[in-house]
GROMACS .gro file of C-alpha atoms in nm:
model
  408
    1MET     CA    1   0.510  -2.768  -1.836
    2ASN     CA    2   0.620  -3.131  -1.868
    3LEU     CA    3   0.889  -3.059  -1.612
    4PHE     CA    4   0.623  -2.936  -1.371
    5LEU     CA    5   0.421  -3.253  -1.416
    6GLN     CA    6   0.732  -3.458  -1.352
    7TYR     CA    7   0.799  -3.289  -1.017
    8LYS     CA    8   0.436  -3.197  -0.940
    9LYS     CA    9   0.414  -3.388  -0.612
   10THR     CA   10   0.737  -3.237  -0.477
   11VAL     CA   11   0.636  -2.883  -0.575
   12LEU     CA   12   0.287  -2.920  -0.427
   13LEU     CA   13   0.428  -3.066  -0.105
   14ILE     CA   14   0.676  -2.780  -0.059
   15PHE     CA   15   0.415  -2.517  -0.141
   16GLY     CA   16   0.159  -2.683   0.086
   17CYS     CA   17   0.403  -2.678   0.378
   18LEU     CA   18   0.469  -2.307   0.320
   19LEU     CA   19   0.095  -2.237   0.313
   20LEU     CA   20   0.037  -2.420   0.641
   21LEU     CA   21   0.337  -2.257   0.806
   22ASN     CA   22   0.217  -1.910   0.705
   23TYR     CA   23  -0.158  -1.971   0.732
   24SER     CA   24  -0.227  -1.681   0.972
   25ILE     CA   25  -0.026  -1.432   0.763
   26ILE     CA   26  -0.185  -1.542   0.436
   27SER     CA   27  -0.541  -1.538   0.574
   28ALA     CA   28  -0.490  -1.185   0.713
   29GLY     CA   29  -0.359  -1.065   0.376
   30LEU     CA   30  -0.644  -1.228   0.186
   31ASN     CA   31  -0.902  -1.067   0.413
   32ASN     CA   32  -0.771  -0.724   0.309
   33ASN     CA   33  -0.749  -0.773  -0.068
   34LEU     CA   34  -0.908  -1.110  -0.142
   35LEU     CA   35  -1.073  -1.031  -0.476
   36GLY     CA   36  -0.779  -0.827  -0.604
   37ILE     CA   37  -0.524  -1.094  -0.512
   38LEU     CA   38  -0.727  -1.379  -0.665
   39ALA     CA   39  -0.794  -1.176  -0.981
   40SER     CA   40  -0.424  -1.085  -1.014
   41ILE     CA   41  -0.310  -1.447  -0.973
   42GLY     CA   42  -0.576  -1.565  -1.220
   43LEU     CA   43  -0.463  -1.297  -1.465
   44PHE     CA   44  -0.102  -1.412  -1.419
   45PHE     CA   45  -0.185  -1.768  -1.522
   46ILE     CA   46  -0.414  -1.660  -1.808
   47GLY     CA   47  -0.199  -1.382  -1.953
   48SER     CA   48   0.149  -1.529  -1.911
   49ARG     CA   49   0.356  -1.572  -2.225
   50LYS     CA   50   0.696  -1.712  -2.309
   51THR     CA   51   0.974  -1.459  -2.278
   52THR     CA   52   1.344  -1.452  -2.352
   53PHE     CA   53   1.407  -1.242  -2.041
   54ASN     CA   54   1.558  -1.444  -1.760
   55ILE     CA   55   1.311  -1.348  -1.488
   56SER     CA   56   1.450  -1.595  -1.235
   57TYR     CA   57   1.734  -1.375  -1.114
   58PRO     CA   58   1.532  -1.051  -1.068
   59LEU     CA   59   1.256  -1.245  -0.888
   60PHE     CA   60   1.508  -1.421  -0.666
   61ALA     CA   61   1.677  -1.087  -0.585
   62MET     CA   62   1.340  -0.935  -0.487
   63ILE     CA   63   1.252  -1.236  -0.272
   64PHE     CA   64   1.593  -1.224  -0.101
   65ILE     CA   65   1.563  -0.852  -0.021
   66LEU     CA   66   1.204  -0.885   0.105
   67GLU     CA   67   1.290  -1.185   0.321
   68PHE     CA   68   1.605  -1.021   0.459
   69ILE     CA   69   1.396  -0.724   0.577
   70SER     CA   70   1.121  -0.957   0.707
   71PHE     CA   71   1.374  -1.169   0.895
   72ARG     CA   72   1.528  -0.866   1.065
   73LEU     CA   73   1.213  -0.661   1.127
   74HIS     CA   74   0.947  -0.935   1.140
   75THR     CA   75   0.749  -0.753   0.871
   76LYS     CA   76   0.463  -0.985   0.777
   77SER     CA   77   0.342  -0.781   0.479
   78LEU     CA   78   0.682  -0.811   0.307
   79HIS     CA   79   0.693  -1.182   0.384
   80LEU     CA   80   0.348  -1.228   0.226
   81LEU     CA   81   0.465  -1.045  -0.088
   82ALA     CA   82   0.774  -1.269  -0.102
   83LEU     CA   83   0.546  -1.574  -0.095
   84ALA     CA   84   0.345  -1.431  -0.387
   85LEU     CA   85   0.664  -1.369  -0.585
   86PHE     CA   86   0.773  -1.726  -0.509
   87VAL     CA   87   0.457  -1.848  -0.687
   88CYS     CA   88   0.558  -1.640  -0.990
   89LEU     CA   89   0.911  -1.781  -0.972
   90LEU     CA   90   0.785  -2.141  -0.964
   91TYR     CA   91   0.545  -2.089  -1.253
   92TYR     CA   92   0.807  -1.918  -1.468
   93SER     CA   93   1.076  -2.174  -1.387
   94PHE     CA   94   0.862  -2.464  -1.505
   95THR     CA   95   0.685  -2.301  -1.801
   96GLN     CA   96   0.917  -2.019  -1.915
   97LYS     CA   97   0.603  -1.801  -1.915
   98PHE     CA   98   0.556  -1.469  -1.735
   99SER     CA   99   0.300  -1.186  -1.731
  100PHE     CA  100   0.439  -0.839  -1.662
  101ILE     CA  101   0.085  -0.697  -1.655
  102ALA     CA  102  -0.034  -0.937  -1.383
  103PHE     CA  103   0.295  -0.898  -1.195
  104ILE     CA  104   0.225  -0.525  -1.158
  105CYS     CA  105  -0.125  -0.609  -1.027
  106ILE     CA  106   0.018  -0.851  -0.768
  107LEU     CA  107   0.246  -0.573  -0.640
  108LEU     CA  108  -0.047  -0.330  -0.646
  109PHE     CA  109  -0.275  -0.548  -0.432
  110SER     CA  110  -0.002  -0.641  -0.186
  111SER     CA  111  -0.019  -0.518   0.173
  112VAL     CA  112   0.305  -0.328   0.107
  113PHE     CA  113   0.136  -0.097  -0.144
  114SER     CA  114  -0.167  -0.052   0.083
  115THR     CA  115   0.059   0.042   0.375
  116PHE     CA  116   0.251   0.290   0.159
  117PHE     CA  117  -0.075   0.444   0.037
  118ASP     CA  118  -0.205   0.472   0.395
  119TYR     CA  119   0.098   0.682   0.486
  120MET     CA  120   0.047   0.906   0.183
  121THR     CA  121  -0.333   0.939   0.209
  122THR     CA  122  -0.346   1.267   0.400
  123GLU     CA  123  -0.092   1.447   0.182
  124ILE     CA  124  -0.254   1.336  -0.144
  125LYS     CA  125  -0.601   1.425  -0.018
  126GLN     CA  126  -0.489   1.773   0.086
  127ILE     CA  127  -0.329   1.836  -0.255
  128LEU     CA  128  -0.642   1.721  -0.439
  129CYS     CA  129  -0.869   1.932  -0.217
  130TYR     CA  130  -0.657   2.244  -0.265
  131ASN     CA  131  -0.665   2.205  -0.645
  132VAL     CA  132  -1.041   2.154  -0.629
  133TYR     CA  133  -1.062   2.477  -0.427
  134ILE     CA  134  -0.859   2.666  -0.693
  135VAL     CA  135  -1.117   2.566  -0.957
  136LEU     CA  136  -1.440   2.597  -0.758
  137LYS     CA  137  -1.365   2.937  -0.606
  138ASN     CA  138  -1.417   3.087  -0.954
  139PHE     CA  139  -1.771   2.946  -0.975
  140ILE     CA  140  -1.912   2.932  -0.623
  141ALA     CA  141  -1.856   3.139  -0.310
  142ILE     CA  142  -1.614   2.946  -0.091
  143ASP     CA  143  -1.529   3.133   0.228
  144LYS     CA  144  -1.204   2.941   0.287
  145ILE     CA  145  -1.039   2.600   0.280
  146GLU     CA  146  -0.870   2.441   0.581
  147GLY     CA  147  -0.697   2.118   0.489
  148VAL     CA  148  -0.989   1.900   0.374
  149ASN     CA  149  -1.260   2.131   0.514
  150PHE     CA  150  -1.447   2.357   0.270
  151TYR     CA  151  -1.641   2.648   0.427
  152ILE     CA  152  -1.928   2.747   0.195
  153ASN     CA  153  -2.199   2.993   0.307
  154ASN     CA  154  -2.093   2.946   0.671
  155ALA     CA  155  -2.138   2.567   0.634
  156LYS     CA  156  -1.848   2.326   0.669
  157ILE     CA  157  -1.807   2.042   0.419
  158THR     CA  158  -1.542   1.781   0.497
  159VAL     CA  159  -1.397   1.555   0.230
  160ASP     CA  160  -1.391   1.207   0.383
  161THR     CA  161  -1.091   0.975   0.361
  162ALA     CA  162  -1.297   0.745   0.137
  163CYS     CA  163  -1.293   1.018  -0.128
  164MET     CA  164  -0.926   0.936  -0.184
  165GLY     CA  165  -1.047   0.647  -0.393
  166LEU     CA  166  -0.771   0.393  -0.311
  167SER     CA  167  -1.005   0.105  -0.400
  168MET     CA  168  -1.088   0.273  -0.730
  169PHE     CA  169  -0.717   0.335  -0.794
  170LYS     CA  170  -0.652  -0.038  -0.760
  171THR     CA  171  -0.965  -0.132  -0.951
  172GLY     CA  172  -0.867   0.104  -1.232
  173LEU     CA  173  -0.525  -0.053  -1.276
  174LEU     CA  174  -0.669  -0.404  -1.253
  175SER     CA  175  -0.934  -0.312  -1.513
  176GLY     CA  176  -0.658  -0.177  -1.736
  177ALA     CA  177  -0.463  -0.501  -1.692
  178PHE     CA  178  -0.765  -0.706  -1.804
  179ILE     CA  179  -0.818  -0.474  -2.102
  180LEU     CA  180  -0.454  -0.519  -2.209
  181THR     CA  181  -0.474  -0.897  -2.165
  182LEU     CA  182  -0.799  -0.924  -2.363
  183GLU     CA  183  -0.646  -0.714  -2.641
  184GLU     CA  184  -0.346  -0.949  -2.649
  185LYS     CA  185  -0.574  -1.252  -2.673
  186LYS     CA  186  -0.778  -1.081  -2.945
  187GLN     CA  187  -0.476  -0.990  -3.159
  188SER     CA  188  -0.277  -1.308  -3.076
  189LYS     CA  189   0.019  -1.079  -3.014
  190TYR     CA  190   0.171  -0.916  -2.706
  191PHE     CA  191   0.249  -0.569  -2.578
  192ASN     CA  192   0.611  -0.484  -2.510
  193ILE     CA  193   0.725  -0.353  -2.170
  194LEU     CA  194   0.731   0.011  -2.291
  195GLN     CA  195   0.369  -0.010  -2.409
  196ILE     CA  196   0.262  -0.163  -2.076
  197PHE     CA  197   0.445   0.109  -1.883
  198LEU     CA  198   0.291   0.389  -2.092
  199PHE     CA  199  -0.059   0.247  -2.053
  200CYS     CA  200  -0.008   0.225  -1.673
  201VAL     CA  201   0.095   0.593  -1.674
  202VAL     CA  202  -0.221   0.676  -1.869
  203ILE     CA  203  -0.433   0.480  -1.617
  204ILE     CA  204  -0.276   0.667  -1.323
  205ILE     CA  205  -0.341   1.004  -1.492
  206LEU     CA  206  -0.702   0.905  -1.562
  207ASN     CA  207  -0.740   0.796  -1.200
  208ILE     CA  208  -0.619   1.135  -1.075
  209ILE     CA  209  -0.864   1.307  -1.312
  210SER     CA  210  -1.143   1.076  -1.197
  211ASN     CA  211  -1.078   1.149  -0.828
  212TYR     CA  212  -1.043   1.520  -0.904
  213PHE     CA  213  -1.386   1.547  -1.068
  214ARG     CA  214  -1.529   1.311  -0.810
  215ILE     CA  215  -1.438   1.550  -0.530
  216ILE     CA  216  -1.567   1.850  -0.730
  217THR     CA  217  -1.901   1.674  -0.785
  218LEU     CA  218  -1.929   1.571  -0.420
  219ILE     CA  219  -1.860   1.927  -0.306
  220LEU     CA  220  -2.118   2.071  -0.547
  221PHE     CA  221  -2.379   1.821  -0.423
  222GLN     CA  222  -2.258   1.866  -0.063
  223CYS     CA  223  -2.243   1.488  -0.035
  224THR     CA  224  -1.911   1.398   0.129
  225GLN     CA  225  -2.053   1.147   0.376
  226GLU     CA  226  -2.082   0.785   0.264
  227ASN     CA  227  -2.433   0.707   0.137
  228VAL     CA  228  -2.601   0.582  -0.181
  229LEU     CA  229  -2.555   0.912  -0.367
  230HIS     CA  230  -2.189   0.931  -0.257
  231HIS     CA  231  -2.110   0.585  -0.396
  232THR     CA  232  -2.317   0.645  -0.712
  233ILE     CA  233  -2.118   0.959  -0.791
  234GLY     CA  234  -1.794   0.768  -0.732
  235ILE     CA  235  -1.895   0.485  -0.966
  236LEU     CA  236  -2.015   0.723  -1.239
  237CYS     CA  237  -1.692   0.925  -1.224
  238PHE     CA  238  -1.493   0.601  -1.238
  239VAL     CA  239  -1.684   0.483  -1.546
  240PHE     CA  240  -1.686   0.812  -1.738
  241TYR     CA  241  -1.339   0.939  -1.652
  242GLN     CA  242  -1.148   0.610  -1.639
  243ILE     CA  243  -1.315   0.306  -1.798
  244VAL     CA  244  -1.455   0.482  -2.107
  245PRO     CA  245  -1.125   0.666  -2.186
  246MET     CA  246  -0.930   0.339  -2.141
  247LEU     CA  247  -1.156   0.158  -2.387
  248PHE     CA  248  -1.105   0.444  -2.633
  249LEU     CA  249  -0.727   0.473  -2.590
  250ILE     CA  250  -0.660   0.097  -2.613
  251ARG     CA  251  -0.722   0.133  -2.988
  252PHE     CA  252  -0.395   0.326  -3.011
  253PHE     CA  253  -0.201   0.062  -2.814
  254LYS     CA  254  -0.173  -0.224  -3.060
  255PRO     CA  255   0.028  -0.532  -2.956
  256LYS     CA  256   0.296  -0.608  -3.213
  257THR     CA  257   0.524  -0.860  -3.043
  258GLU     CA  258   0.496  -1.220  -3.154
  259GLU     CA  259   0.519  -1.495  -2.892
  260THR     CA  260   0.881  -1.590  -2.840
  261GLN     CA  261   0.976  -1.943  -2.928
  262THR     CA  262   1.211  -2.026  -2.643
  263GLU     CA  263   1.441  -2.320  -2.654
  264LYS     CA  264   1.422  -2.581  -2.384
  265GLN     CA  265   1.661  -2.488  -2.110
  266GLN     CA  266   1.792  -2.698  -1.831
  267HIS     CA  267   1.608  -2.587  -1.522
  268LYS     CA  268   1.824  -2.427  -1.256
  269PHE     CA  269   1.701  -2.596  -0.941
  270ALA     CA  270   1.955  -2.406  -0.729
  271ILE     CA  271   1.750  -2.084  -0.738
  272ILE     CA  272   1.430  -2.258  -0.629
  273VAL     CA  273   1.609  -2.459  -0.359
  274VAL     CA  274   1.779  -2.150  -0.214
  275ALA     CA  275   1.458  -1.943  -0.236
  276THR     CA  276   1.264  -2.221  -0.064
  277ALA     CA  277   1.521  -2.242   0.215
  278ILE     CA  278   1.505  -1.864   0.267
  279LEU     CA  279   1.124  -1.869   0.280
  280PHE     CA  280   1.119  -2.152   0.535
  281ALA     CA  281   1.386  -1.983   0.752
  282THR     CA  282   1.195  -1.654   0.753
  283SER     CA  283   0.864  -1.832   0.816
  284PHE     CA  284   1.002  -1.988   1.135
  285GLU     CA  285   1.178  -1.667   1.246
  286ILE     CA  286   0.876  -1.444   1.195
  287LYS     CA  287   0.670  -1.662   1.430
  288LYS     CA  288   0.899  -1.582   1.723
  289ILE     CA  289   0.771  -1.326   1.971
  290GLN     CA  290   1.007  -1.032   1.979
  291PRO     CA  291   1.054  -0.813   2.291
  292ASN     CA  292   0.937  -0.462   2.203
  293ASN     CA  293   1.118  -0.279   2.486
  294LEU     CA  294   0.875   0.009   2.438
  295LEU     CA  295   0.939   0.166   2.778
  296GLU     CA  296   1.315   0.118   2.780
  297ASN     CA  297   1.507   0.446   2.833
  298LEU     CA  298   1.180   0.643   2.817
  299SER     CA  299   1.185   1.010   2.918
  300PRO     CA  300   1.085   1.070   3.285
  301GLU     CA  301   0.819   1.318   3.169
  302TYR     CA  302   0.597   1.020   3.091
  303SER     CA  303   0.445   0.879   3.409
  304ILE     CA  304   0.440   0.513   3.317
  305GLN     CA  305   0.305   0.420   3.661
  306ASN     CA  306  -0.025   0.582   3.552
  307GLY     CA  307  -0.032   0.394   3.223
  308THR     CA  308  -0.183   0.065   3.110
  309TRP     CA  309  -0.101  -0.187   2.839
  310VAL     CA  310  -0.366  -0.197   2.565
  311ASN     CA  311  -0.182  -0.493   2.412
  312ASN     CA  312   0.180  -0.598   2.385
  313GLU     CA  313   0.242  -0.333   2.117
  314VAL     CA  314   0.056  -0.036   2.269
  315PHE     CA  315   0.103   0.140   2.606
  316LYS     CA  316  -0.150   0.410   2.700
  317ILE     CA  317  -0.112   0.700   2.944
  318SER     CA  318  -0.420   0.913   3.017
  319THR     CA  319  -0.391   1.253   3.187
  320PRO     CA  320  -0.657   1.526   3.233
  321ASN     CA  321  -0.514   1.730   2.944
  322LYS     CA  322  -0.340   1.478   2.724
  323LEU     CA  323  -0.372   1.126   2.585
  324ILE     CA  324  -0.041   0.953   2.517
  325TYR     CA  325   0.020   0.634   2.322
  326ILE     CA  326   0.357   0.460   2.308
  327LYS     CA  327   0.358   0.203   2.029
  328THR     CA  328   0.582  -0.008   1.812
  329PHE     CA  329   0.712   0.182   1.510
  330ALA     CA  330   0.498  -0.028   1.272
  331HIS     CA  331   0.182   0.156   1.382
  332ASN     CA  332   0.047   0.449   1.183
  333PRO     CA  333  -0.143   0.701   1.401
  334LEU     CA  334  -0.336   0.833   1.099
  335VAL     CA  335  -0.481   0.489   1.032
  336CYS     CA  336  -0.557   0.432   1.400
  337TRP     CA  337  -0.737   0.765   1.446
  338THR     CA  338  -0.930   0.729   1.119
  339GLY     CA  339  -1.036   0.380   1.222
  340ASN     CA  340  -1.175   0.526   1.547
  341GLY     CA  341  -1.397   0.773   1.363
  342TYR     CA  342  -1.171   1.079   1.360
  343LYS     CA  343  -1.145   1.289   1.044
  344ILE     CA  344  -0.795   1.403   0.955
  345ILE     CA  345  -0.814   1.770   0.858
  346GLU     CA  346  -0.449   1.864   0.814
  347LYS     CA  347  -0.105   1.709   0.855
  348LYS     CA  348   0.227   1.894   0.859
  349GLU     CA  349   0.572   1.890   1.009
  350THR     CA  350   0.641   2.116   1.305
  351ALA     CA  351   0.926   2.167   1.550
  352ARG     CA  352   0.956   2.068   1.913
  353GLY     CA  353   1.275   2.206   2.055
  354ASN     CA  354   1.526   2.164   1.774
  355GLN     CA  355   1.373   1.843   1.638
  356LYS     CA  356   1.096   1.790   1.384
  357ILE     CA  357   0.775   1.603   1.466
  358TRP     CA  358   0.439   1.550   1.292
  359GLN     CA  359   0.136   1.764   1.380
  360VAL     CA  360  -0.212   1.647   1.280
  361LYS     CA  361  -0.533   1.842   1.318
  362MET     CA  362  -0.839   1.615   1.342
  363GLU     CA  363  -1.203   1.624   1.438
  364LYS     CA  364  -1.471   1.401   1.588
  365ASN     CA  365  -1.824   1.492   1.701
  366ASN     CA  366  -1.751   1.859   1.615
  367ILE     CA  367  -1.458   1.863   1.861
  368GLN     CA  368  -1.113   1.934   1.720
  369TYR     CA  369  -0.784   1.792   1.843
  370TYR     CA  370  -0.413   1.832   1.783
  371SER     CA  371  -0.221   1.507   1.764
  372TYR     CA  372   0.159   1.512   1.771
  373TRP     CA  373   0.367   1.203   1.691
  374TRP     CA  374   0.718   1.095   1.604
  375TYR     CA  375   0.950   0.795   1.599
  376GLU     CA  376   1.207   0.780   1.876
  377CYS     CA  377   1.542   0.603   1.910
  378ASP     CA  378   1.796   0.686   2.184
  379ARG     CA  379   1.581   0.990   2.277
  380LYS     CA  380   1.623   1.128   1.922
  381LYS     CA  381   1.309   1.210   1.723
  382TYR     CA  382   1.246   1.110   1.360
  383THR     CA  383   0.960   1.181   1.118
  384SER     CA  384   1.072   0.953   0.834
  385LEU     CA  385   0.963   0.591   0.848
  386PRO     CA  386   1.219   0.477   0.584
  387GLU     CA  387   1.498   0.631   0.792
  388VAL     CA  388   1.373   0.453   1.105
  389LEU     CA  389   1.345   0.123   0.918
  390LEU     CA  390   1.703   0.150   0.794
  391ILE     CA  391   1.832   0.223   1.145
  392LYS     CA  392   1.639  -0.071   1.284
  393LEU     CA  393   1.743  -0.297   0.997
  394PHE     CA  394   2.118  -0.249   1.038
  395THR     CA  395   2.154  -0.165   1.409
  396ASN     CA  396   1.859  -0.350   1.568
  397LYS     CA  397   1.819  -0.064   1.818
  398SER     CA  398   1.496  -0.025   2.013
  399MET     CA  399   1.242   0.191   1.829
  400ARG     CA  400   0.907   0.328   1.937
  401LEU     CA  401   0.639   0.566   1.819
  402ILE     CA  402   0.505   0.830   2.058
  403ASN     CA  403   0.167   0.992   1.995
  404GLU     CA  404   0.038   1.280   2.211
  405THR     CA  405  -0.315   1.413   2.160
  406THR     CA  406  -0.478   1.720   2.315
  407LYS     CA  407  -0.816   1.888   2.268
  408ILE     CA  408  -0.810   2.228   2.099
   0.00000   0.00000   0.00000
């Protein structure tokens, strides 16, 4: 800590410049997960302890990988996560203290995790709904289930996207992190990495159980639309199936590790200097406007002369029978449609010609639609975002996402 005080002005100046340079990216990220991010950072400073593990190299490796991808793909969410990890690197380098519990929370509340969860929302929701159907069909008369639609006594009940409980998933893990940290402070000892990992597994299992019974309760009360009763049921399920069991189980997770007495080590400025240089280089690069080339080498079947630009990342073509969007590959149609009030009923892979594409069945104002979408590069279709990202990362070829929607 004395070393930090010695170089405090230099550190604050460098960090302040990075904040100003990335103000728009940081403010956008904070708007999405402000409380979670602030709580995770606060927990990191409060719960950090001295460790004999040399965290500098793993943190630097993560920052390097994240910034390499951000530099090549201009991915702002990864760049924001790299900045958060840089804070951890600075704090550890000057104090030799680190909190694995808070580190997990920082990853959890990052935009990267939220984006990943957005892509998995439909699949997870369908699995949960089907398992709810398996249980409830033995107790009540359910005519059939179609994706997230339950048909009971000729009435249709749709499980809303909010019933996925992403916010409660994050809140559950953050609550568990605070419980672990308070237990450490109470016992004046620390949990080892295995204990932390096992408790995180327990929290995830409890979260699945909580969401499972939450959906069952909402179906029984026929309350799947967001209102006071809907949120009350969600909070009660969260308390009874997650918080209460965590408070009970923490008694079996006793911290046994004493605080490590680390010897004073000569600080390796090289890692911080190199990491700082990488962050500044990526910060300047990511501000550059990149040509999207969305319409380059596009199939003639799309009449671009009848289309309009919604913005520089979205091109729209409207026809009497079909609505077509051509977007950058970073867009997720499921998020876009959900944000416009559509309910995603079912998502699955289907074939067009000899290539696979995604098919989504959705509904709005009691009208159902089929939405087909895929990633495209050199006229070849892809359904895997990781595969597309790898192609873009190492070849820098033009990529686009094509989304076609028709009324059923």
